[in-house]
Amino acid sequence: PWSSHMLVFIVRRLFVSVWVFLVASVVIFFLAVNVRDPLAEARGLPDNARENRIAEITERMHLGDPVIVRYFRWLGDALTGDLGVNRQGQSVNGLLETAFSATLQLVTGATVLAIVVGITVGVVSALRQYTALDQSVTFVAFVCFSLPVFWIGTLLKQFLAIDFNDWLADPRISPAFTVGIALLTGLVAGGLVVAERRVRLAVFGVTAVGTGALLAVLSATEWFLEPGLGPIVIALTAAAGAIGFTTLTAGLEWQRPLWAALIAAGLGVAASLALAPVLEDPLPVTVLLLALLTAAVSFGVGLLVGGPVHRRPAVTASVLTGLFTGAVVFTDRMLQSFDDYSDSVNGRPISTVGAETPNYEGDFWESGLDSFGHLALPTLALVLLSLAAYTRYTRASMLEVMNQDFVRTARAKGLSERAVLTRHVLRNGLIPITTLAAYDIGTVMSGAVVTEEVFGWAAMGRLLLTGIEQGDPMPIMAFFLVAGGAVVLFNMLADIAYAFIDPRIRLS
């Protein structure tokens, strides 16, 4: 049976991974103890302090023992959860906990955005092969992939932090900028439409005019000083999301999934008005419980409205729409707090250094804006670097699958183009992307050393550099435990995911 094959495969991979991990730990430990002399700074002290300092470090780091003895001492302690102390006597467990939480905060959003946006852009690029949109995406992807991260960070600091913060003092949009953004948005929208030229031109014109008018209104009303969406915009956005998710999951030819999604959107908008006092300054657990309640109610709506025939697509469209509506409401509440937060940080909401504003205390929404302001630049830098790989891999995989015989057979059977793309092309095209995503997630758990240095984040990268600079193997081995363990774990999860994505794959 498939389950028994999978169980045997997992056990075998775990056994091999443990031995690989142990061998790698030996190599890393021997390199770590020889990377630099940990007594170099102590030897430069005055005579009256030198001997005491050397003796203290030697005893703390067990420098008098052979390297192999020191390794097995570290391994025995690590198996019990004790990672020892660093050269200064600080607990490495505490240092690792702080560094790892900062790394998760930094790379989680960047990784998810890179995967979602990269796959989406890659799919669109494959569907519009050799068009102006495809060539533009290819050019931008290779440019982003080629740029060094420290240079990207410098550009982002200048144009998306310093210049943007200065612009917020008098946020008016010039006519030239309005026209440029409107034309660019129209070109992108027209390129995304798979239709005849007349339809694409109509989409281009409507999108360009609409974008230009929107920017002009926002500038004239000084919306950027006190931003917010309001009930009408929330309702329209939720309705648009319902139509979009229904199109992706079921198609608009069926009415029940669309009604389920629209009902979920309406309930979400009504709940946002009814729960206004609760959302004034909620606890994080309250927001999480509201998200779970939203998913549960949307699930129930899909079950009731979908009926026995369309239950599955109705549930999917309803849940996605409900969560999307909740995200729109969340964004609106955070935008409403922007004015107060901006005043409290002297009109500089986009930060260039650090993970938080020192000694800053605000309510839930203001604290969220503070975290976003510090995360925006490093997250964008990491996304730009990873986006190219996901875009190009997805495009190549989609084009390869689209030329297969089973795809032509699916079209010959009369399946809609949406069904062919989602059920056959995309599902089979995700197999190589799974490998890339698993490796990427595993590696980012070890931190982004250069990005952390550019933006002043004290995370896993800083922990590694500190250990190297001080010749201290304990922080280096703590870094290795997280980095190596994440790579091994996520690569094994990728192998398991293959069988779920493609039932033809059998593991034995």
Short mmCIF file of C-alpha atoms in Angstrom, two decimals:
data_model
loop_
_atom_site.label_atom_id
_atom_site.label_comp_id
_atom_site.label_asym_id
_atom_site.label_seq_id
_atom_site.Cartn_x
_atom_site.Cartn_y
_atom_site.Cartn_z
CA PRO A 1 0.00 0.00 0.00
CA TRP A 2 1.01 3.59 -0.61
CA SER A 3 0.96 4.41 3.11
CA SER A 4 3.37 1.59 3.99
CA HIS A 5 5.75 2.65 1.21
CA MET A 6 5.62 6.21 2.50
CA LEU A 7 6.29 5.10 6.08
CA VAL A 8 9.30 3.04 5.02
CA PHE A 9 10.58 5.93 2.94
CA ILE A 10 10.26 8.40 5.84
CA VAL A 11 12.04 6.07 8.27
CA ARG A 12 14.86 5.46 5.80
CA ARG A 13 15.27 9.16 5.07
CA LEU A 14 15.32 9.96 8.78
CA PHE A 15 17.99 7.33 9.41
CA VAL A 16 20.20 8.62 6.59
CA SER A 17 19.59 12.26 7.53
CA VAL A 18 20.67 11.68 11.13
CA TRP A 19 24.01 10.21 10.02
CA VAL A 20 24.56 12.97 7.48
CA PHE A 21 23.76 15.53 10.14
CA LEU A 22 26.22 13.97 12.62
CA VAL A 23 29.04 13.85 10.07
CA ALA A 24 28.37 17.45 9.09
CA SER A 25 28.41 18.50 12.76
CA VAL A 26 31.88 16.96 13.18
CA VAL A 27 33.21 18.85 10.17
CA ILE A 28 31.63 22.15 11.25
CA PHE A 29 32.90 21.81 14.83
CA PHE A 30 36.49 21.17 13.73
CA LEU A 31 36.30 24.17 11.40
CA ALA A 32 34.73 26.34 14.11
CA VAL A 33 37.44 25.68 16.69
CA ASN A 34 40.13 26.63 14.16
CA VAL A 35 38.48 29.67 12.61
CA ARG A 36 40.23 32.10 14.96
CA ASP A 37 42.18 32.18 18.21
CA PRO A 38 39.65 32.89 21.01
CA LEU A 39 42.49 34.17 23.23
CA ALA A 40 43.74 36.79 20.76
CA GLU A 41 42.02 39.71 22.51
CA ALA A 42 43.01 38.47 25.98
CA ARG A 43 46.68 38.37 25.00
CA GLY A 44 46.53 42.08 24.23
CA LEU A 45 45.46 43.03 27.76
CA PRO A 46 47.86 44.55 30.35
CA ASP A 47 50.06 42.15 32.30
CA ASN A 48 48.02 42.33 35.50
CA ALA A 49 44.80 41.27 33.69
CA ARG A 50 46.13 39.04 30.90
CA GLU A 51 46.71 35.83 32.84
CA ASN A 52 43.41 35.93 34.68
CA ARG A 53 41.48 36.58 31.47
CA ILE A 54 43.25 33.79 29.58
CA ALA A 55 42.64 31.35 32.42
CA GLU A 56 38.97 32.35 32.62
CA ILE A 57 38.37 31.85 28.87
CA THR A 58 40.38 28.63 28.80
CA GLU A 59 38.33 27.13 31.61
CA ARG A 60 35.00 28.32 30.20
CA MET A 61 35.67 27.03 26.68
CA HIS A 62 37.63 23.93 27.79
CA LEU A 63 40.55 24.95 25.57
CA GLY A 64 42.90 22.59 27.42
CA ASP A 65 40.99 19.51 26.21
CA PRO A 66 41.51 17.83 22.81
CA VAL A 67 39.12 18.93 20.08
CA ILE A 68 37.43 15.53 19.87
CA VAL A 69 36.69 15.63 23.61
CA ARG A 70 35.23 19.11 23.27
CA TYR A 71 33.05 17.91 20.38
CA PHE A 72 31.57 14.98 22.30
CA ARG A 73 30.99 17.24 25.31
CA TRP A 74 29.07 19.62 23.06
CA LEU A 75 27.15 16.75 21.43
CA GLY A 76 26.15 15.26 24.78
CA ASP A 77 24.94 18.62 26.07
CA ALA A 78 23.12 19.37 22.80
CA LEU A 79 21.20 16.11 23.00
CA THR A 80 19.85 17.26 26.34
CA GLY A 81 18.93 20.68 24.98
CA ASP A 82 21.86 22.57 26.50
CA LEU A 83 23.94 24.47 23.91
CA GLY A 84 26.45 25.71 26.45
CA VAL A 85 27.75 29.24 26.95
CA ASN A 86 29.67 31.57 24.67
CA ARG A 87 33.05 33.13 25.34
CA GLN A 88 31.52 35.82 27.57
CA GLY A 89 29.59 33.26 29.63
CA GLN A 90 26.16 34.02 28.13
CA SER A 91 23.73 31.17 27.57
CA VAL A 92 23.73 30.19 23.90
CA ASN A 93 20.16 28.91 24.29
CA GLY A 94 18.99 32.42 25.10
CA LEU A 95 21.02 33.94 22.28
CA LEU A 96 19.64 31.39 19.82
CA GLU A 97 16.05 31.96 20.92
CA THR A 98 16.36 35.72 20.40
CA ALA A 99 18.17 35.38 17.08
CA PHE A 100 15.83 32.73 15.70
CA SER A 101 12.67 34.67 16.59
CA ALA A 102 14.12 37.74 14.85
CA THR A 103 14.98 35.64 11.79
CA LEU A 104 11.48 34.17 11.63
CA GLN A 105 10.03 37.66 11.82
CA LEU A 106 12.32 38.82 9.01
CA VAL A 107 12.23 35.94 6.54
CA THR A 108 8.75 34.42 6.96
CA GLY A 109 6.89 37.20 5.20
CA ALA A 110 9.60 37.57 2.57
CA THR A 111 9.59 33.85 1.76
CA VAL A 112 5.80 33.60 1.52
CA LEU A 113 5.60 36.71 -0.66
CA ALA A 114 8.40 35.49 -2.93
CA ILE A 115 6.72 32.09 -3.39
CA VAL A 116 3.19 33.42 -3.98
CA VAL A 117 4.15 36.36 -6.19
CA GLY A 118 6.87 34.43 -8.03
CA ILE A 119 4.59 31.51 -8.89
CA THR A 120 1.78 33.86 -9.93
CA VAL A 121 4.02 35.95 -12.17
CA GLY A 122 5.60 32.80 -13.61
CA VAL A 123 2.20 31.35 -14.50
CA VAL A 124 1.09 34.58 -16.16
CA SER A 125 4.41 34.84 -18.01
CA ALA A 126 4.02 31.28 -19.34
CA LEU A 127 0.46 31.96 -20.51
CA ARG A 128 1.65 35.10 -22.30
CA GLN A 129 4.81 33.55 -23.76
CA TYR A 130 6.95 35.84 -25.95
CA THR A 131 4.66 38.83 -25.47
CA ALA A 132 5.85 42.21 -24.23
CA LEU A 133 4.69 41.27 -20.75
CA ASP A 134 6.70 38.03 -20.79
CA GLN A 135 9.83 39.78 -22.03
CA SER A 136 9.45 42.55 -19.45
CA VAL A 137 9.06 40.02 -16.64
CA THR A 138 12.12 38.15 -17.87
CA PHE A 139 14.19 41.34 -17.97
CA VAL A 140 13.14 42.50 -14.50
CA ALA A 141 13.67 39.02 -13.04
CA PHE A 142 17.23 38.76 -14.31
CA VAL A 143 18.05 42.30 -13.20
CA CYS A 144 16.84 41.57 -9.66
CA PHE A 145 18.69 38.27 -9.60
CA SER A 146 21.94 39.94 -10.69
CA LEU A 147 21.96 42.84 -8.23
CA PRO A 148 23.95 42.43 -4.98
CA VAL A 149 21.82 42.61 -1.87
CA PHE A 150 23.86 45.40 -0.24
CA TRP A 151 23.26 47.63 -3.28
CA ILE A 152 19.54 46.81 -3.32
CA GLY A 153 19.44 47.67 0.37
CA THR A 154 21.14 51.01 -0.23
CA LEU A 155 18.70 51.92 -3.02
CA LEU A 156 15.71 50.94 -0.92
CA LYS A 157 16.96 53.01 2.01
CA GLN A 158 17.33 56.07 -0.19
CA PHE A 159 14.20 55.94 -2.34
CA LEU A 160 11.70 53.95 -0.27
CA ALA A 161 12.64 55.24 3.16
CA ILE A 162 14.39 58.61 3.18
CA ASP A 163 12.65 60.08 0.11
CA PHE A 164 9.27 58.58 1.02
CA ASN A 165 9.46 59.88 4.59
CA ASP A 166 10.36 63.33 3.26
CA TRP A 167 7.46 63.17 0.80
CA LEU A 168 4.99 62.42 3.60
CA ALA A 169 5.58 65.93 4.98
CA ASP A 170 3.60 67.24 1.96
CA PRO A 171 2.13 64.20 0.18
CA ARG A 172 1.10 65.59 -3.19
CA ILE A 173 1.40 63.55 -6.39
CA SER A 174 2.69 65.45 -9.42
CA PRO A 175 0.78 65.22 -12.73
CA ALA A 176 3.79 63.64 -14.46
CA PHE A 177 4.02 60.91 -11.82
CA THR A 178 0.26 60.32 -12.02
CA VAL A 179 0.39 59.88 -15.81
CA GLY A 180 3.41 57.57 -15.59
CA ILE A 181 1.87 55.29 -12.97
CA ALA A 182 -1.46 55.25 -14.84
CA LEU A 183 0.20 54.22 -18.10
CA LEU A 184 2.31 51.56 -16.39
CA THR A 185 -0.73 50.10 -14.60
CA GLY A 186 -2.70 50.09 -17.85
CA LEU A 187 0.09 48.29 -19.69
CA VAL A 188 0.31 45.61 -17.00
CA ALA A 189 -3.47 45.11 -16.93
CA GLY A 190 -3.67 44.92 -20.71
CA GLY A 191 -0.81 42.43 -20.82
CA LEU A 192 -2.49 40.16 -18.28
CA VAL A 193 -5.64 39.78 -20.38
CA VAL A 194 -5.61 36.78 -22.72
CA ALA A 195 -7.90 38.08 -25.48
CA GLU A 196 -7.90 39.84 -28.84
CA ARG A 197 -6.16 43.18 -29.30
CA ARG A 198 -9.34 45.27 -29.10
CA VAL A 199 -10.21 43.85 -25.68
CA ARG A 200 -6.65 44.39 -24.41
CA LEU A 201 -6.71 48.00 -25.57
CA ALA A 202 -10.04 48.55 -23.82
CA VAL A 203 -8.64 47.09 -20.59
CA PHE A 204 -5.55 49.28 -20.95
CA GLY A 205 -7.62 52.44 -21.40
CA VAL A 206 -10.07 51.76 -18.57
CA THR A 207 -7.30 50.79 -16.13
CA ALA A 208 -5.10 53.77 -17.01
CA VAL A 209 -7.92 56.29 -16.71
CA GLY A 210 -9.18 54.73 -13.48
CA THR A 211 -5.71 54.68 -11.91
CA GLY A 212 -5.01 58.27 -12.92
CA ALA A 213 -8.33 59.46 -11.53
CA LEU A 214 -7.79 57.57 -8.28
CA LEU A 215 -4.33 59.07 -7.75
CA ALA A 216 -5.61 62.56 -8.51
CA VAL A 217 -8.42 62.20 -5.96
CA LEU A 218 -6.09 60.79 -3.30
CA SER A 219 -3.67 63.66 -3.81
CA ALA A 220 -6.37 66.35 -3.77
CA THR A 221 -8.01 65.01 -0.60
CA GLU A 222 -4.63 64.51 1.14
CA TRP A 223 -5.59 60.91 1.82
CA PHE A 224 -1.98 59.94 2.58
CA LEU A 225 -1.99 62.09 5.72
CA GLU A 226 -4.95 60.21 7.24
CA PRO A 227 -5.36 57.02 5.21
CA GLY A 228 -8.19 54.50 5.50
CA LEU A 229 -10.48 52.47 3.28
CA GLY A 230 -13.95 52.93 4.73
CA PRO A 231 -17.00 50.61 4.54
CA ILE A 232 -17.75 51.27 0.84
CA VAL A 233 -14.23 50.47 -0.39
CA ILE A 234 -14.07 47.44 1.91
CA ALA A 235 -17.38 46.15 0.52
CA LEU A 236 -16.35 46.70 -3.10
CA THR A 237 -12.96 45.07 -2.53
CA ALA A 238 -14.56 42.09 -0.79
CA ALA A 239 -17.04 41.67 -3.67
CA ALA A 240 -14.19 41.83 -6.19
CA GLY A 241 -12.32 39.22 -4.17
CA ALA A 242 -15.39 36.97 -4.17
CA ILE A 243 -15.64 37.16 -7.95
CA GLY A 244 -11.91 36.58 -8.37
CA PHE A 245 -11.71 33.57 -6.06
CA THR A 246 -14.81 32.04 -7.62
CA THR A 247 -13.29 32.45 -11.06
CA LEU A 248 -10.11 30.69 -9.96
CA THR A 249 -11.73 27.85 -8.04
CA ALA A 250 -14.97 27.09 -9.89
CA GLY A 251 -15.54 29.45 -12.80
CA LEU A 252 -18.39 31.92 -13.13
CA GLU A 253 -20.60 29.51 -15.07
CA TRP A 254 -21.77 28.01 -11.75
CA GLN A 255 -23.94 30.24 -9.54
CA ARG A 256 -23.76 28.50 -6.17
CA PRO A 257 -20.00 28.99 -5.54
CA LEU A 258 -20.34 32.66 -6.50
CA TRP A 259 -23.27 33.19 -4.15
CA ALA A 260 -21.40 31.44 -1.33
CA ALA A 261 -18.39 33.72 -1.84
CA LEU A 262 -20.54 36.87 -2.01
CA ILE A 263 -22.39 35.88 1.17
CA ALA A 264 -19.07 35.30 2.94
CA ALA A 265 -17.90 38.74 1.79
CA GLY A 266 -21.12 40.36 3.02
CA LEU A 267 -20.90 38.67 6.39
CA GLY A 268 -17.30 39.81 6.73
CA VAL A 269 -18.18 43.45 6.03
CA ALA A 270 -21.13 43.33 8.44
CA ALA A 271 -18.99 41.72 11.14
CA SER A 272 -16.36 44.45 10.77
CA LEU A 273 -19.00 47.07 11.59
CA ALA A 274 -20.54 45.09 14.44
CA LEU A 275 -17.17 44.28 16.01
CA ALA A 276 -15.78 47.82 15.81
CA PRO A 277 -15.44 48.13 19.64
CA VAL A 278 -13.61 44.80 19.82
CA LEU A 279 -11.21 45.88 17.05
CA GLU A 280 -10.39 49.18 18.75
CA ASP A 281 -7.33 47.72 20.53
CA PRO A 282 -7.48 43.91 20.36
CA LEU A 283 -5.07 41.36 21.71
CA PRO A 284 -3.15 39.22 19.19
CA VAL A 285 -5.01 36.13 20.37
CA THR A 286 -8.31 37.93 19.70
CA VAL A 287 -7.30 38.57 16.09
CA LEU A 288 -6.28 34.94 15.70
CA LEU A 289 -9.60 33.71 17.12
CA LEU A 290 -11.50 36.04 14.79
CA ALA A 291 -9.58 34.64 11.82
CA LEU A 292 -10.43 31.07 12.86
CA LEU A 293 -14.08 32.04 13.39
CA THR A 294 -14.13 33.66 9.95
CA ALA A 295 -12.81 30.48 8.33
CA ALA A 296 -15.36 28.35 10.22
CA VAL A 297 -18.34 30.54 9.31
CA SER A 298 -17.21 30.75 5.67
CA PHE A 299 -16.84 26.98 5.61
CA GLY A 300 -20.40 26.61 6.87
CA VAL A 301 -21.68 29.05 4.26
CA GLY A 302 -20.00 27.05 1.51
CA LEU A 303 -21.54 23.82 2.77
CA LEU A 304 -25.05 25.26 2.94
CA VAL A 305 -25.05 27.22 -0.31
CA GLY A 306 -22.96 24.86 -2.41
CA GLY A 307 -25.36 21.96 -2.20
CA PRO A 308 -24.39 18.36 -2.94
CA VAL A 309 -23.04 19.11 -6.43
CA HIS A 310 -20.99 22.30 -5.95
CA ARG A 311 -20.09 21.89 -2.28
CA ARG A 312 -16.32 21.61 -2.69
CA PRO A 313 -15.72 24.65 -4.96
CA ALA A 314 -18.26 26.66 -2.94
CA VAL A 315 -16.44 25.91 0.32
CA THR A 316 -13.06 26.82 -1.21
CA ALA A 317 -14.30 30.09 -2.71
CA SER A 318 -16.20 31.00 0.45
CA VAL A 319 -13.28 30.39 2.85
CA LEU A 320 -10.80 32.24 0.65
CA THR A 321 -13.19 35.18 0.29
CA GLY A 322 -13.88 35.29 4.03
CA LEU A 323 -10.19 35.35 4.93
CA PHE A 324 -9.50 37.92 2.21
CA THR A 325 -12.27 40.16 3.54
CA GLY A 326 -10.80 39.84 7.02
CA ALA A 327 -7.40 40.86 5.66
CA VAL A 328 -8.95 43.95 4.03
CA VAL A 329 -10.62 44.92 7.30
CA PHE A 330 -7.34 44.36 9.15
CA THR A 331 -5.54 46.63 6.66
CA ASP A 332 -8.20 49.33 7.05
CA ARG A 333 -7.87 49.36 10.83
CA MET A 334 -4.11 49.59 10.60
CA LEU A 335 -4.28 52.44 8.09
CA GLN A 336 -6.57 54.38 10.41
CA SER A 337 -3.80 54.35 13.03
CA PHE A 338 -1.16 55.59 10.60
CA ASP A 339 -1.54 59.29 11.45
CA ASP A 340 -1.03 58.78 15.20
CA TYR A 341 1.88 56.41 14.65
CA SER A 342 3.58 58.77 12.18
CA ASP A 343 3.38 61.63 14.67
CA SER A 344 4.91 59.47 17.41
CA VAL A 345 7.96 58.65 15.24
CA ASN A 346 8.44 62.23 14.01
CA GLY A 347 7.00 61.59 10.57
CA ARG A 348 9.50 58.83 9.69
CA PRO A 349 7.33 55.66 9.53
CA ILE A 350 9.66 53.69 7.23
CA SER A 351 12.74 52.72 9.23
CA THR A 352 16.17 51.91 7.81
CA VAL A 353 17.81 50.26 10.84
CA GLY A 354 16.76 47.77 13.49
CA ALA A 355 13.75 45.59 14.19
CA GLU A 356 11.75 48.06 16.32
CA THR A 357 11.68 51.64 17.54
CA PRO A 358 13.52 51.83 20.88
CA ASN A 359 11.24 52.34 23.88
CA TYR A 360 8.16 52.70 21.68
CA GLU A 361 4.81 51.76 23.21
CA GLY A 362 1.57 51.86 21.23
CA ASP A 363 -1.67 49.98 20.89
CA PHE A 364 -2.07 46.84 18.77
CA TRP A 365 -2.38 48.66 15.46
CA GLU A 366 0.40 51.18 16.11
CA SER A 367 2.75 48.39 17.21
CA GLY A 368 1.84 46.54 14.01
CA LEU A 369 2.70 49.61 11.96
CA ASP A 370 6.01 49.88 13.81
CA SER A 371 6.86 46.27 12.96
CA PHE A 372 5.79 46.79 9.35
CA GLY A 373 7.87 49.96 9.03
CA HIS A 374 10.98 48.09 10.18
CA LEU A 375 10.23 44.98 8.11
CA ALA A 376 9.32 46.71 4.85
CA LEU A 377 12.80 47.34 3.44
CA PRO A 378 14.61 44.08 4.37
CA THR A 379 11.55 42.05 3.33
CA LEU A 380 11.41 43.77 -0.05
CA ALA A 381 15.14 43.23 -0.54
CA LEU A 382 14.81 39.49 0.13
CA VAL A 383 11.71 39.23 -2.10
CA LEU A 384 13.47 40.87 -5.03
CA LEU A 385 16.36 38.43 -4.73
CA SER A 386 14.15 35.31 -4.55
CA LEU A 387 11.47 36.42 -6.99
CA ALA A 388 13.54 35.75 -10.11
CA ALA A 389 14.14 32.09 -9.28
CA TYR A 390 10.48 31.30 -8.59
CA THR A 391 9.34 33.22 -11.66
CA ARG A 392 11.74 31.52 -14.08
CA TYR A 393 11.31 28.02 -12.65
CA THR A 394 7.52 28.32 -12.73
CA ARG A 395 7.51 29.65 -16.28
CA ALA A 396 9.79 26.90 -17.56
CA SER A 397 7.88 24.17 -15.75
CA MET A 398 4.50 25.43 -16.96
CA LEU A 399 5.66 25.63 -20.59
CA GLU A 400 7.06 22.11 -20.42
CA VAL A 401 3.83 20.67 -19.00
CA MET A 402 1.62 22.62 -21.42
CA ASN A 403 3.21 20.78 -24.33
CA GLN A 404 2.49 17.32 -22.90
CA ASP A 405 0.02 14.93 -24.51
CA PHE A 406 -2.26 14.68 -21.48
CA VAL A 407 -2.85 18.46 -21.59
CA ARG A 408 -3.92 18.26 -25.24
CA THR A 409 -6.16 15.33 -24.32
CA ALA A 410 -7.76 17.37 -21.52
CA ARG A 411 -8.55 20.17 -23.97
CA ALA A 412 -9.88 17.67 -26.52
CA LYS A 413 -12.25 16.28 -23.87
CA GLY A 414 -13.88 19.71 -23.66
CA LEU A 415 -12.55 20.86 -20.29
CA SER A 416 -12.53 24.61 -19.75
CA GLU A 417 -9.21 26.40 -20.02
CA ARG A 418 -9.37 27.23 -16.30
CA ALA A 419 -9.79 23.55 -15.43
CA VAL A 420 -6.95 22.53 -17.74
CA LEU A 421 -4.59 25.09 -16.22
CA THR A 422 -5.44 24.56 -12.53
CA ARG A 423 -6.08 20.80 -12.42
CA HIS A 424 -3.51 19.57 -14.91
CA VAL A 425 -0.86 22.12 -15.91
CA LEU A 426 -0.28 23.92 -12.61
CA ARG A 427 -0.48 20.82 -10.43
CA ASN A 428 2.13 18.96 -12.49
CA GLY A 429 4.23 22.08 -12.92
CA LEU A 430 4.52 22.55 -9.16
CA ILE A 431 6.78 19.51 -8.69
CA PRO A 432 10.11 21.27 -9.41
CA ILE A 433 8.84 24.37 -7.59
CA THR A 434 8.31 22.21 -4.51
CA THR A 435 12.00 21.32 -4.48
CA LEU A 436 13.02 24.95 -4.87
CA ALA A 437 10.61 26.17 -2.18
CA ALA A 438 11.70 23.49 0.30
CA TYR A 439 15.37 24.32 -0.17
CA ASP A 440 14.67 28.06 0.01
CA ILE A 441 12.65 27.77 3.23
CA GLY A 442 15.32 25.55 4.76
CA THR A 443 18.12 27.97 3.94
CA VAL A 444 16.34 31.17 5.03
CA MET A 445 15.86 29.68 8.50
CA SER A 446 19.58 30.26 8.93
CA GLY A 447 19.08 33.96 8.41
CA ALA A 448 20.16 36.45 5.79
CA VAL A 449 23.64 37.50 6.85
CA VAL A 450 24.22 40.37 4.41
CA THR A 451 20.65 41.69 4.65
CA GLU A 452 20.83 41.66 8.44
CA GLU A 453 24.07 43.62 8.39
CA VAL A 454 22.70 46.19 5.92
CA PHE A 455 19.52 46.82 7.91
CA GLY A 456 20.92 46.34 11.41
CA TRP A 457 19.00 43.20 12.40
CA ALA A 458 20.38 41.08 15.26
CA ALA A 459 19.28 37.65 14.03
CA MET A 460 20.81 34.31 12.99
CA GLY A 461 23.31 35.91 10.65
CA ARG A 462 24.63 38.15 13.40
CA LEU A 463 24.91 35.13 15.71
CA LEU A 464 27.10 33.34 13.14
CA LEU A 465 29.30 36.36 12.45
CA THR A 466 29.82 36.98 16.17
CA GLY A 467 30.95 33.39 16.68
CA ILE A 468 33.38 33.60 13.77
CA GLU A 469 34.81 36.95 14.86
CA GLN A 470 35.41 35.71 18.40
CA GLY A 471 36.59 32.22 17.48
CA ASP A 472 33.75 30.82 19.59
CA PRO A 473 32.38 27.45 18.36
CA MET A 474 29.27 27.47 20.56
CA PRO A 475 27.29 30.15 18.62
CA ILE A 476 28.51 28.65 15.34
CA MET A 477 27.23 25.19 16.30
CA ALA A 478 23.92 26.69 17.43
CA PHE A 479 23.63 28.29 14.00
CA PHE A 480 24.46 24.96 12.38
CA LEU A 481 21.78 23.12 14.37
CA VAL A 482 19.06 25.41 13.02
CA ALA A 483 20.43 25.80 9.49
CA GLY A 484 21.37 22.17 8.92
CA GLY A 485 18.28 20.82 10.63
CA ALA A 486 15.98 23.05 8.57
CA VAL A 487 17.57 22.01 5.27
CA VAL A 488 17.30 18.31 6.12
CA LEU A 489 13.73 18.61 7.38
CA PHE A 490 12.31 20.65 4.50
CA ASN A 491 14.01 18.55 1.84
CA MET A 492 12.38 15.47 3.35
CA LEU A 493 9.03 17.26 3.42
CA ALA A 494 9.49 18.10 -0.27
CA ASP A 495 9.97 14.42 -1.10
CA ILE A 496 6.79 13.57 0.80
CA ALA A 497 4.89 16.37 -0.93
CA TYR A 498 5.74 14.92 -4.36
CA ALA A 499 3.38 12.01 -3.82
CA PHE A 500 0.54 14.31 -2.85
CA ILE A 501 1.04 16.65 -5.81
CA ASP A 502 1.40 13.87 -8.38
CA PRO A 503 -0.29 10.52 -7.56
CA ARG A 504 1.82 8.82 -10.27
CA ILE A 505 4.85 9.15 -8.01
CA ARG A 506 5.41 6.13 -5.81
CA LEU A 507 8.03 5.92 -3.09
CA SER A 508 9.42 2.53 -2.17
#
